[in-house]
GROMACS .gro file of C-alpha atoms in nm:
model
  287
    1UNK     CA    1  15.288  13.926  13.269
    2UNK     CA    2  15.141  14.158  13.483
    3UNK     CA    3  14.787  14.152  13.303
    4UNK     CA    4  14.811  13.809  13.383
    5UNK     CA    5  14.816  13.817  13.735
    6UNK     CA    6  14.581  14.057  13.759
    7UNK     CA    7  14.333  13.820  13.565
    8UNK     CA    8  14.381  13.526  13.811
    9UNK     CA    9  14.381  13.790  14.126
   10UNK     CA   10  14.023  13.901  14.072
   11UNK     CA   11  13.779  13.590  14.076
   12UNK     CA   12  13.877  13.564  14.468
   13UNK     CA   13  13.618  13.845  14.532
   14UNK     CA   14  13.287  13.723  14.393
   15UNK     CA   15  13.405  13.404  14.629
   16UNK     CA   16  13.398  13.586  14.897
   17UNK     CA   17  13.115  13.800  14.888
   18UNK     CA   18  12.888  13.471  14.754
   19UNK     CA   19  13.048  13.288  15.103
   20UNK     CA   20  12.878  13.610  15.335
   21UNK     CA   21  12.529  13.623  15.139
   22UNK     CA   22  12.535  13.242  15.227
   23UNK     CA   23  12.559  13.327  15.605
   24UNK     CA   24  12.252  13.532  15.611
   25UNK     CA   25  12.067  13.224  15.514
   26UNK     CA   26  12.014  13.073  15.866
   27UNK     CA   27  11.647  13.064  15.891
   28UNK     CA   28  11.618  12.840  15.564
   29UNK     CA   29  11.638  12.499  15.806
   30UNK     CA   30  11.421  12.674  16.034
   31UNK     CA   31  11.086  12.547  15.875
   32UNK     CA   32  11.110  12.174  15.925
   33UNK     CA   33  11.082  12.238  16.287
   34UNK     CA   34  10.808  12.547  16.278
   35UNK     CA   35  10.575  12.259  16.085
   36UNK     CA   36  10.656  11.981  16.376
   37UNK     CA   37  10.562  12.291  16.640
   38UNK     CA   38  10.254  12.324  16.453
   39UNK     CA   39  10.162  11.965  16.454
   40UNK     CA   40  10.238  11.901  16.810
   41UNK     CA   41  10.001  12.201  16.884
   42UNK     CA   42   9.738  11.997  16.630
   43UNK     CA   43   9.777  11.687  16.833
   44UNK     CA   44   9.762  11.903  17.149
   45UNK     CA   45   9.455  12.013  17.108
   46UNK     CA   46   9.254  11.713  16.934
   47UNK     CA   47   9.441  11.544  17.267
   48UNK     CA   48   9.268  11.816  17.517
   49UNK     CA   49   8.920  11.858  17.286
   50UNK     CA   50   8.867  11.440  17.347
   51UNK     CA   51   8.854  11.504  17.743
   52UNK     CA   52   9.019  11.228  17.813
   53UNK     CA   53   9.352  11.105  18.000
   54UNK     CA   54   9.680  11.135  17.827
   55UNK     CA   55   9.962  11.026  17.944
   56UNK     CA   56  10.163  11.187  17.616
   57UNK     CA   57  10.038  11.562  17.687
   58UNK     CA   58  10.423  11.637  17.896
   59UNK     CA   59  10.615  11.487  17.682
   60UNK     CA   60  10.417  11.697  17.333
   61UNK     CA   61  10.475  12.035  17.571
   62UNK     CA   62  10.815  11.960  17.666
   63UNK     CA   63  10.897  11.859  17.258
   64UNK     CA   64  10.713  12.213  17.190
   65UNK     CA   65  10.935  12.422  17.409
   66UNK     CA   66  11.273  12.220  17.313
   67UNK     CA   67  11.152  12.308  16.924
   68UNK     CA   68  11.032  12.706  17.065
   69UNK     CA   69  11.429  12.740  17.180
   70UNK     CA   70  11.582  12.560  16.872
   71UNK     CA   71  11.413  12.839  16.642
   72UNK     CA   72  11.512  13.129  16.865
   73UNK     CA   73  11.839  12.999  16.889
   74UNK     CA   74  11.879  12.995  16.465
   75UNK     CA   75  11.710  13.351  16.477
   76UNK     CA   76  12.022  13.483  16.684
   77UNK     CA   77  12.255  13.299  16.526
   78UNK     CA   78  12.075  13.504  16.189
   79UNK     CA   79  12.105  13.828  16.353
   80UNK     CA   80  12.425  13.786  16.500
   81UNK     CA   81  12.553  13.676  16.096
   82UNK     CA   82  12.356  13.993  15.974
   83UNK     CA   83  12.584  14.239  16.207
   84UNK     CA   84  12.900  14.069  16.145
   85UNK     CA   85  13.050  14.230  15.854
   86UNK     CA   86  13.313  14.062  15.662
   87UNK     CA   87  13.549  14.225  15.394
   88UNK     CA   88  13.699  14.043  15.098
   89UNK     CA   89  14.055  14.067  15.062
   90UNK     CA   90  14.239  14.034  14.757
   91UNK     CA   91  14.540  13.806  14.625
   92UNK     CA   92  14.843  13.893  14.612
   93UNK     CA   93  14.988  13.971  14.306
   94UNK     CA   94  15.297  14.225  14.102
   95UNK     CA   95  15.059  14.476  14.010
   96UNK     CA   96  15.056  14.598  14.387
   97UNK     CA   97  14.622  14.692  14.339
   98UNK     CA   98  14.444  14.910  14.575
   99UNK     CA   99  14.203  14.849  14.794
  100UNK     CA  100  13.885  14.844  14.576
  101UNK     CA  101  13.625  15.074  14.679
  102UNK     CA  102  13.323  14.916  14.876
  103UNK     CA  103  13.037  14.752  14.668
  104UNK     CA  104  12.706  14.891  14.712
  105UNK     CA  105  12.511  14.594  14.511
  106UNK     CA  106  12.644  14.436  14.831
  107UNK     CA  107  12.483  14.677  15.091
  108UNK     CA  108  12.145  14.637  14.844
  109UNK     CA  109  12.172  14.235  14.842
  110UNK     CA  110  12.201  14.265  15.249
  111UNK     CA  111  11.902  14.479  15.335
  112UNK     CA  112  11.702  14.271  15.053
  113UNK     CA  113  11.848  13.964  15.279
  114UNK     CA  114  11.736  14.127  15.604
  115UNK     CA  115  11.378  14.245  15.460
  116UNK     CA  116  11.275  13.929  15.384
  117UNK     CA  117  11.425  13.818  15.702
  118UNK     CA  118  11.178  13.989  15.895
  119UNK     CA  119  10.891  13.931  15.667
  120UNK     CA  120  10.967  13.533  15.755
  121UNK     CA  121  10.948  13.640  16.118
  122UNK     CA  122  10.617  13.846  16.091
  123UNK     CA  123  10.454  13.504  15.866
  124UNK     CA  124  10.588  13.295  16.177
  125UNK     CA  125  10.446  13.548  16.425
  126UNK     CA  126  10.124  13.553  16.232
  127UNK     CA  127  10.112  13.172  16.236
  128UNK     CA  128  10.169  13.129  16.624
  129UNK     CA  129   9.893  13.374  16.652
  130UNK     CA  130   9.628  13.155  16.489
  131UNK     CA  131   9.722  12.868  16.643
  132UNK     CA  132   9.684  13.073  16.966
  133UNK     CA  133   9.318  13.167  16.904
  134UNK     CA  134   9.287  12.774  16.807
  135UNK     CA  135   9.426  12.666  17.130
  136UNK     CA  136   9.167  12.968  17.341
  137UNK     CA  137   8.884  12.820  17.132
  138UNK     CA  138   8.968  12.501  17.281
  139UNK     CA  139   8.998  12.623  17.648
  140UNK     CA  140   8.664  12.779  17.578
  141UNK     CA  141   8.504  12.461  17.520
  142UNK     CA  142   8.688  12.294  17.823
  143UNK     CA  143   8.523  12.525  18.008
  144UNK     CA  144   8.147  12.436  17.907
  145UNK     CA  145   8.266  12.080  17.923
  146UNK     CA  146   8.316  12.116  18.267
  147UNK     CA  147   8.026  12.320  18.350
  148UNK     CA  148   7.795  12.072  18.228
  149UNK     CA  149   7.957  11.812  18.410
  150UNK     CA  150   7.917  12.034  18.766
  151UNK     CA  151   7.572  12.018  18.645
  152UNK     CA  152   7.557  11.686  18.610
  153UNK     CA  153   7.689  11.682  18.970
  154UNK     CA  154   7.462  11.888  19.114
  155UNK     CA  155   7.175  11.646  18.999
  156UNK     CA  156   7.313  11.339  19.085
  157UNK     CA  157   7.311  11.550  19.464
  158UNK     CA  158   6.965  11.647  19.385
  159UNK     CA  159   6.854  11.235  19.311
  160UNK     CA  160   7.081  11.174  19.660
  161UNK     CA  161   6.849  11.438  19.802
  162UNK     CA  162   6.552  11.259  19.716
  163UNK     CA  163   6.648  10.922  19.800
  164UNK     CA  164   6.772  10.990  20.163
  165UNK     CA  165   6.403  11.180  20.184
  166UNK     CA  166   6.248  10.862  20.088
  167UNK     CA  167   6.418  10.618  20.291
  168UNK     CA  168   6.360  10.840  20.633
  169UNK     CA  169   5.964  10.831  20.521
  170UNK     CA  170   6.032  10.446  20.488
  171UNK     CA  171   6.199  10.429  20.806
  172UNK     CA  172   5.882  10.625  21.006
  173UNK     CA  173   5.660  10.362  20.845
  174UNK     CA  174   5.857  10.087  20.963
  175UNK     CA  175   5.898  10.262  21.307
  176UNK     CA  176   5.509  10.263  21.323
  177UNK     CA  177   5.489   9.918  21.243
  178UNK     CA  178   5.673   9.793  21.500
  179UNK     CA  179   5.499   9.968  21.746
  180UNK     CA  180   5.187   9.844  21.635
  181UNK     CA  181   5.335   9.515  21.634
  182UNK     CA  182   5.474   9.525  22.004
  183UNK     CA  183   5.325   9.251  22.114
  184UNK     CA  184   5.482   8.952  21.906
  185UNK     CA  185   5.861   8.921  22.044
  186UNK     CA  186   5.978   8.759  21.725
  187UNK     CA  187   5.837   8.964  21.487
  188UNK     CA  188   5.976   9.263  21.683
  189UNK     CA  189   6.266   9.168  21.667
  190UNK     CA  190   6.250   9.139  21.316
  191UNK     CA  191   6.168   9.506  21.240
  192UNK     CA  192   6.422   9.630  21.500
  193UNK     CA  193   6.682   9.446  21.283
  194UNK     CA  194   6.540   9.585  20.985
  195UNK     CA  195   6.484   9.922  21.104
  196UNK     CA  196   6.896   9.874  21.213
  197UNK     CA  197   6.957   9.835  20.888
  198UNK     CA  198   6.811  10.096  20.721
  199UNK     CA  199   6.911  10.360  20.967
  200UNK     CA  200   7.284  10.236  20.929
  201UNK     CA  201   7.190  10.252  20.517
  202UNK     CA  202   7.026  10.599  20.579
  203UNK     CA  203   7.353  10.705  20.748
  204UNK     CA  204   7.607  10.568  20.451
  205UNK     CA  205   7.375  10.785  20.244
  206UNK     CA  206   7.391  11.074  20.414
  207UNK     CA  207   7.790  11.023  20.469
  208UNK     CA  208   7.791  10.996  20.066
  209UNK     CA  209   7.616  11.302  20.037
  210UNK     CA  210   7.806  11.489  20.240
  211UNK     CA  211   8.117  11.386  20.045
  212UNK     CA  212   7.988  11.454  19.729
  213UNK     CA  213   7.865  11.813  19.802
  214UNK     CA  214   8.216  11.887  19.920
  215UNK     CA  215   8.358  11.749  19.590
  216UNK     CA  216   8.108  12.001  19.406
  217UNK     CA  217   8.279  12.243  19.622
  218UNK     CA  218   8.575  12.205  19.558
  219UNK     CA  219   8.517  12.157  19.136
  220UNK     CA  220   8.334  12.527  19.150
  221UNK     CA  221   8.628  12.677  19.355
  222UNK     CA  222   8.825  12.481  19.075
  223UNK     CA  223   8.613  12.610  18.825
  224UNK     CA  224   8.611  12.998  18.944
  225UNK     CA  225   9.025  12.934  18.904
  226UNK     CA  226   8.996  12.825  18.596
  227UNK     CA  227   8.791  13.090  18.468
  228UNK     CA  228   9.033  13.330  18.651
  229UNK     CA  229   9.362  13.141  18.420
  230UNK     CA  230   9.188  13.140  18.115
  231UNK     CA  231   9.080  13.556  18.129
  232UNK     CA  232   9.466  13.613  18.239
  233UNK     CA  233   9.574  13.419  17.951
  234UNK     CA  234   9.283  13.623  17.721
  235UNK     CA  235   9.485  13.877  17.799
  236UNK     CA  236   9.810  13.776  17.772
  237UNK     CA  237   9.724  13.637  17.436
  238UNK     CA  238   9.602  14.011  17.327
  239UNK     CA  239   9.862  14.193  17.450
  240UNK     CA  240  10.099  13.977  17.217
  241UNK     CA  241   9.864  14.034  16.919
  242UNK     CA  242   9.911  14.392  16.997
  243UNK     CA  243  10.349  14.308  16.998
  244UNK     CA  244  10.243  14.144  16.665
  245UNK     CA  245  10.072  14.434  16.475
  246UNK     CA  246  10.358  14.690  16.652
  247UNK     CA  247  10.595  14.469  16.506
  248UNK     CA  248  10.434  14.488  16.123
  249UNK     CA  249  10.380  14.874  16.144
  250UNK     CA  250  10.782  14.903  16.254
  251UNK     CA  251  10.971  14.618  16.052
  252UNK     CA  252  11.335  14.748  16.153
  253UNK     CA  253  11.407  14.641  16.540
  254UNK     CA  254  11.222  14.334  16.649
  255UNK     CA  255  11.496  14.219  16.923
  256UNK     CA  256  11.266  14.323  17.215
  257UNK     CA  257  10.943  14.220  17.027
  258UNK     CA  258  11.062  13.895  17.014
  259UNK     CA  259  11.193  13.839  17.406
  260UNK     CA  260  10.840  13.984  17.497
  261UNK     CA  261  10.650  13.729  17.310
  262UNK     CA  262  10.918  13.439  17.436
  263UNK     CA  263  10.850  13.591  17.753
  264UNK     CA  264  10.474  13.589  17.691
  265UNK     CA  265  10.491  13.194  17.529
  266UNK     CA  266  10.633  13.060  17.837
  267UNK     CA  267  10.429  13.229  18.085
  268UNK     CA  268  10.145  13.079  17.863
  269UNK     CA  269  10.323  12.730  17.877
  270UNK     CA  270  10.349  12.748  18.273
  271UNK     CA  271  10.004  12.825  18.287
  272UNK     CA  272   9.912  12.531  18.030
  273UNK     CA  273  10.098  12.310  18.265
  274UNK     CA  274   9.907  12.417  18.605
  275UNK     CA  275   9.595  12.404  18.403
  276UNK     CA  276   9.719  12.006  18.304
  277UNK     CA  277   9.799  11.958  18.656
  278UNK     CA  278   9.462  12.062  18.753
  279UNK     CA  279   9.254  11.887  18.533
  280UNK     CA  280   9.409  11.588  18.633
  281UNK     CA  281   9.361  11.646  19.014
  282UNK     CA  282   8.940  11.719  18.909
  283UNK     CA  283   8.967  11.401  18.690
  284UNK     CA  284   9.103  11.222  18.990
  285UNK     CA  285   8.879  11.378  19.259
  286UNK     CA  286   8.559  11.257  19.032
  287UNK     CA  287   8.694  10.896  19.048
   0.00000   0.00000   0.00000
């Protein structure tokens, strides 16, 4: 009777111990929204490589964030399963059983579990750094997009240049004329109007120009801040790469790792978000 109980008393364990390995699988749902993080930084970029206007960019950075803290939250929830240690107790039964000694298959299965935990965490981390050189790349050619259009600028100023020239010669040949023509009351009159006229289009022109080389002004002050945000951001974007390969060489701690490059991602977002704002204050100034 009593090798009976003892039978039915010992599948409980196995149970148990297959119930705790299953806890240490938290990152498994963790990929679905790693691949929508990468495809919103996809879009993001095609979106800031076309130049143009869109109204979506917020709402793809504020989805990218929201999916940032969803993964960070399933990586503590992962650690915090991984320190929690549970013990399998056994039935009830007559034979009155020990406690069994501890099972050290178990202790092997965890650190296997927790290995290839942080290998996942190194391929993610090795992921978000390519995408990071992707999204410099792009900033780099935002920047000669907007040089050549201050160039573009500067000689549409030069044309305004030599169009005000030419209508002050214009206006001393007119001038000229009427003197010559003093005598004739009419036709006086005529080039006085005239000469009105393109003295008050002579001064639109020059009001124009005036405007425009304070709007070149302000896009190279613009410009010099932009090149300023994008050298910070160089660097931010090494000194993460340098977390990264600390982080491969170690492979045991990567708690403080990991809240330096959060830390590091949304400084980098804030700055992606003045550097939005900015654009579309240039893109609005240029109207």
């Amino acid at each position: 009777m009593r090798n009976e109980d003892r039978s039915n008393s010992v599948p409980d364990i196995p149970q148990m111990l297959d119930e705790h390995h299953h806890d240490d699988s938290g990152l498994d749902g963790a990929a679905a929204p790693i691949k929508l993080l990468l495809k919103l930084i996809q879009d993001h970029k095609d979106a800031c490589g076309k130049g143009h206007k869109d109204s979506r960019r917020m709402l793809r950075v504020a989805t990218m964030v929201t999916i940032l803290d969803t993964v960070r939250t399933r990586i503590q929830k992962c650690q915090s399963f991984g320190n929690k240690t549970t013990q399998a107790t056994l039935r009830r039964c007559n034979t009155g059983l020990s406690q069994p000694p501890k099972d050290k298959k178990g202790r092997v299965e965890a650190g296997a579990d927790e290995k290839e935990k942080l290998r996942r965490e190194l391929s993610a981390c090795t992921a978000a750094r390519k995408r990071l050189e992707l999204m410099c790349s792009s900033l780099g050619k935002e920047k000669e997009i907007m040089a050549a259009e201050l160039s573009r600028k500067a000689h549409e100023l030069s044309e305004m240049e030599d169009l005000i020239h030419g209508l002050k010669v214009q206006n001393e040949k007119l001038v000229r004329k009427v003197q010559e023509c003093v005598g004739g009351e009419s036709q006086g009159r005529e080039f006085e109007e005239q000469n009105k006229f393109l003295r008050e289009m002579l001064v639109r022109s020059h009001d124009g120009y005036q405007s425009m080389k304070e709007r070149l002004n302000e896009a190279q002050g613009k410009n010099m801040v932009l090149c300023g945000s994008i050298d910070e951001m160089r660097e931010k974007i090494e000194s993460s790469f340098g977390n990264v390969r600390r982080l491969k060489e170690r492979a045991v701690d990567v708690d403080e790792d990991i809240e330096s490059l959060e830390n590091v991602f949304e400084h980098f977002q804030t700055m992606l978000e003045k550097h939005d704002k900015m654009q579309e204050e240039d893109k609005e100034g240029t109207s």
